[in-house]
Coordinates of C-alpha atoms in Angstrom, one line a residue:
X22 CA -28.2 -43.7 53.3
X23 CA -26.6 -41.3 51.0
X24 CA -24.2 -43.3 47.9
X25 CA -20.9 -41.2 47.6
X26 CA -19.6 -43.7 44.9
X27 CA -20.7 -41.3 41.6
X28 CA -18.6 -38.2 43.0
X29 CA -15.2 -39.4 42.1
X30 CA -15.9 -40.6 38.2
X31 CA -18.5 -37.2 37.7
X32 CA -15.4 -34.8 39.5
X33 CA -12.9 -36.7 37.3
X34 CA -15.3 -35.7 34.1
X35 CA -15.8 -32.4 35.3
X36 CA -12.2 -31.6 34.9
X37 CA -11.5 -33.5 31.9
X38 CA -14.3 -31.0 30.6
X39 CA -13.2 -27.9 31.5
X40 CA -9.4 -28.9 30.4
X41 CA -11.5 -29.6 26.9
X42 CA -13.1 -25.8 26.6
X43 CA -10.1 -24.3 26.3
X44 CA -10.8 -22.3 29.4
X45 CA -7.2 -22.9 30.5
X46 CA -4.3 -21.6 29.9
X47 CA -0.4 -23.3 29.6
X48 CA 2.7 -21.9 29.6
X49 CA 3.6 -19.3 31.6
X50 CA 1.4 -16.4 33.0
X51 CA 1.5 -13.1 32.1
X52 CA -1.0 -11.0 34.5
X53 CA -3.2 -8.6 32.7
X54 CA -0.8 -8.6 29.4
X55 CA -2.2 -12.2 28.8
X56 CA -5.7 -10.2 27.9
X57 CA -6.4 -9.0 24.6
X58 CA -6.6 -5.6 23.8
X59 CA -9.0 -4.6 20.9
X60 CA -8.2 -2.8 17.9
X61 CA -9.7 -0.5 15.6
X62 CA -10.3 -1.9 12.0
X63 CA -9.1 1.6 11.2
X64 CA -5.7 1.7 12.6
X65 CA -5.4 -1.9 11.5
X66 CA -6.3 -0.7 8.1
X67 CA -3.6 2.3 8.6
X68 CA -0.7 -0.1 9.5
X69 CA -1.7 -3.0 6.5
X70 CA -1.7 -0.1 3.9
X71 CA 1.5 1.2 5.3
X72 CA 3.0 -2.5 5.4
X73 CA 1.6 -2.5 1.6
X74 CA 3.3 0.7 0.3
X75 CA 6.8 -0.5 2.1
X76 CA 6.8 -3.6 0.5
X77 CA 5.7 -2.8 -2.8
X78 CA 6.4 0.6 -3.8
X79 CA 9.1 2.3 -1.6
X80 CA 12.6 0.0 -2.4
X81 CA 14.7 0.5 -5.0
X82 CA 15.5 -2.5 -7.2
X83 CA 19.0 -3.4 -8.4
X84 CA 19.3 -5.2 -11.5
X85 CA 22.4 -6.6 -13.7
X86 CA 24.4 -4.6 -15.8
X87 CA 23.2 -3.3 -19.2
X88 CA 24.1 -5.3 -22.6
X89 CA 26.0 -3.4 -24.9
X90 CA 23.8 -3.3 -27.9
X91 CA 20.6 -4.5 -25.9
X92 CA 17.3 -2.4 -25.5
X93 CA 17.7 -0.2 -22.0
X94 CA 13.8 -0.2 -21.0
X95 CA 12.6 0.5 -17.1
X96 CA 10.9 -2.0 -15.8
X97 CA 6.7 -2.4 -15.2
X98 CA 4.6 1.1 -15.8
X99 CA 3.0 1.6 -12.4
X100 CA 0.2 -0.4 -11.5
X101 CA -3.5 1.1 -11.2
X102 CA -3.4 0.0 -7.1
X103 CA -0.1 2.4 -7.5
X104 CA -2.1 5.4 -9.1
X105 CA -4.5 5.0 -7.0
X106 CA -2.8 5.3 -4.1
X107 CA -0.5 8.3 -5.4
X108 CA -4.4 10.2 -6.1
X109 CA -5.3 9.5 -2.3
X110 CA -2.4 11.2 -1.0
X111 CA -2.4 13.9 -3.9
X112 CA -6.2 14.4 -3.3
X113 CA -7.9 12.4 -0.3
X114 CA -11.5 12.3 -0.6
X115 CA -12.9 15.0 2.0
X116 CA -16.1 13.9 4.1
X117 CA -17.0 10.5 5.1
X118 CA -19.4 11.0 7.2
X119 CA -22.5 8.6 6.7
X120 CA -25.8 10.6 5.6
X121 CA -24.5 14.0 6.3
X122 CA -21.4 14.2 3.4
X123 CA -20.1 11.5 1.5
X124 CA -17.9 11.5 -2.0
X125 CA -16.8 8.5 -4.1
X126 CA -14.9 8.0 -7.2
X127 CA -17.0 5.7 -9.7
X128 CA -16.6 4.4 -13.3
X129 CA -12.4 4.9 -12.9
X130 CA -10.2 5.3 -16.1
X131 CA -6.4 5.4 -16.2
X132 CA -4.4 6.6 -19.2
X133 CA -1.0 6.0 -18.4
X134 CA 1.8 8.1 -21.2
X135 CA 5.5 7.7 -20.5
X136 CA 7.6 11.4 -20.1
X137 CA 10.9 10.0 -20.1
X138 CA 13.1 6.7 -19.8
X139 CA 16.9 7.5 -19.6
X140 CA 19.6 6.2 -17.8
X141 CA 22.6 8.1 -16.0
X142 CA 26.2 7.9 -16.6
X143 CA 28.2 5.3 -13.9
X144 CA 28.9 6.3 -10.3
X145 CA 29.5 5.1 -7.1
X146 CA 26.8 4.5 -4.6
X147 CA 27.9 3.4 -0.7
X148 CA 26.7 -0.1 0.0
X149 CA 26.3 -0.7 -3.5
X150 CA 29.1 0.2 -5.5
X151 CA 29.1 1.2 -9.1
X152 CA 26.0 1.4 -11.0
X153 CA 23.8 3.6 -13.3
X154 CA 20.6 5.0 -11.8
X155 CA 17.4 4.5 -14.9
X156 CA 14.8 7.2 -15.1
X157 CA 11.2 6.7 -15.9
X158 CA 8.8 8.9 -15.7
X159 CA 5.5 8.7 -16.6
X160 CA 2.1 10.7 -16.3
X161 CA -1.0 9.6 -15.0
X162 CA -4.5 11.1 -16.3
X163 CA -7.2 9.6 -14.1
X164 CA -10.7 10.1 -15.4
X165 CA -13.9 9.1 -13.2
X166 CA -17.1 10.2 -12.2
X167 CA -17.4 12.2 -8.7
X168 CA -20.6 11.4 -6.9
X169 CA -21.3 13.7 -3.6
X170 CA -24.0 13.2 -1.7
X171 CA -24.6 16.0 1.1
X172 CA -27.6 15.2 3.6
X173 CA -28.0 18.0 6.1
X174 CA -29.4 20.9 6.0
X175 CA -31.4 19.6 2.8
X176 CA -30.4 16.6 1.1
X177 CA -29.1 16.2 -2.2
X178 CA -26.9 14.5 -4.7
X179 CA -23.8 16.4 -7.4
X180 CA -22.3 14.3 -10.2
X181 CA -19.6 15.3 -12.0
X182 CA -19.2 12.9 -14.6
X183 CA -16.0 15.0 -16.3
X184 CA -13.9 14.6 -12.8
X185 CA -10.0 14.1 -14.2
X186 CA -6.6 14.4 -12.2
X187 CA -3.1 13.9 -13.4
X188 CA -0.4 11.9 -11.0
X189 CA 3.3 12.0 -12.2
X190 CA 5.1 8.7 -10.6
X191 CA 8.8 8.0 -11.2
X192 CA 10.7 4.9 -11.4
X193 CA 13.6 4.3 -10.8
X194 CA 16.1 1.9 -10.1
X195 CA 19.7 1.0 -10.5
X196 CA 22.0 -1.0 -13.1
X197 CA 25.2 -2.5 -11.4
X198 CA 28.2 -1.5 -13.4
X199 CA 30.6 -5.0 -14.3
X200 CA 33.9 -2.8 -15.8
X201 CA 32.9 1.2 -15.1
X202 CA 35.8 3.7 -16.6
X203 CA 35.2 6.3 -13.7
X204 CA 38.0 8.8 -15.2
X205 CA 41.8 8.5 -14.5
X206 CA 42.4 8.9 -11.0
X207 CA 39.6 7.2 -10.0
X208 CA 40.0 4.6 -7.2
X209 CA 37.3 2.8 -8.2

């Protein structure tokens, strides 16, 4: 005589099991758009560095209104993550190819020297209103070593220790204007 008494408590644990793995899915179902889709760690590297740039580097700042008889100085000099993003799109590094051609940028040094710091006369802006636009200009001299390695047809190694490049990044941003004379006539 076979017992059947044990199903019912191991079926009930079964399925209290399988409810446990996370096998299972709640909510509703979306077919074949409820499977993930790989990406490529290089197109998700493309769309973090473009996130990056956005949000840092490509908005315009609008501060208060300029003392009278206060120092008129930009803001921040550029940051070296900021020159060194302005070289890769001035100069990208050609190859990358493991073992056959390769070329890295070692032993980095960044002189940053300011051009120019100015600020323009009032004017109106649309969405903004008055304000004064400040220049500031600066030049970028990037020294590093340049280290090629080329593996095919025969292998070897070039240094160039003496490797420099010069960036130019502006900054600018604007000044809101409290009581702006914009001429007689002026609506404004």
């Amino acid at each position: 005589m076979i017992r059947t008494t044990g199903i019912g408590p191991l079926l009930l644990l079964g399925i209290c099991l399988l409810l446990a793995t996370g096998c299972a899915s709640y909510g509703p179902n979306l077919g074949a758009l409820s499977v993930p889709i790989p990406v490529s760690p290089f197109f998700q590297d493309q769309l973090e560095d473009r996130h990056w740039e956005e949000e840092r580097y490509k908005k315009v700042v609008i501060m208060g209104p300029i003392t009278a008889g206060g120092p008129v100085r930009a803001l921040d000099p550029p940051s070296q993550d900021e020159i060194m993003r302005a070289l890769e799109k001035a100069r990208p590094l050609e190859g990358g190819i493991p073992f056959l051609h390769e070329v890295q940028r070692k032993n980095v040094r960044i002189v940053i020297e300011p051009l120019g710091d100015y600020v323009d006369p009032p004017r109106v802006y649309p969405l903004i209103g008055p304000a004064q636009l400040h220049h500031a200009h600066y030049k970028c001299i990037i020294y590093f070593t340049e280290v090629t390695w080329v593996g095919w047809p025969l292998p070897h190694k070039k240094v160039n220790e003496d490797a420099c490049e010069v960036v130019y990044i502006d900054h600018c941003h604007l000044h809101l204007v409290g009581d702006a004379d914009f001429g007689p006539g002026s609506p404004y």
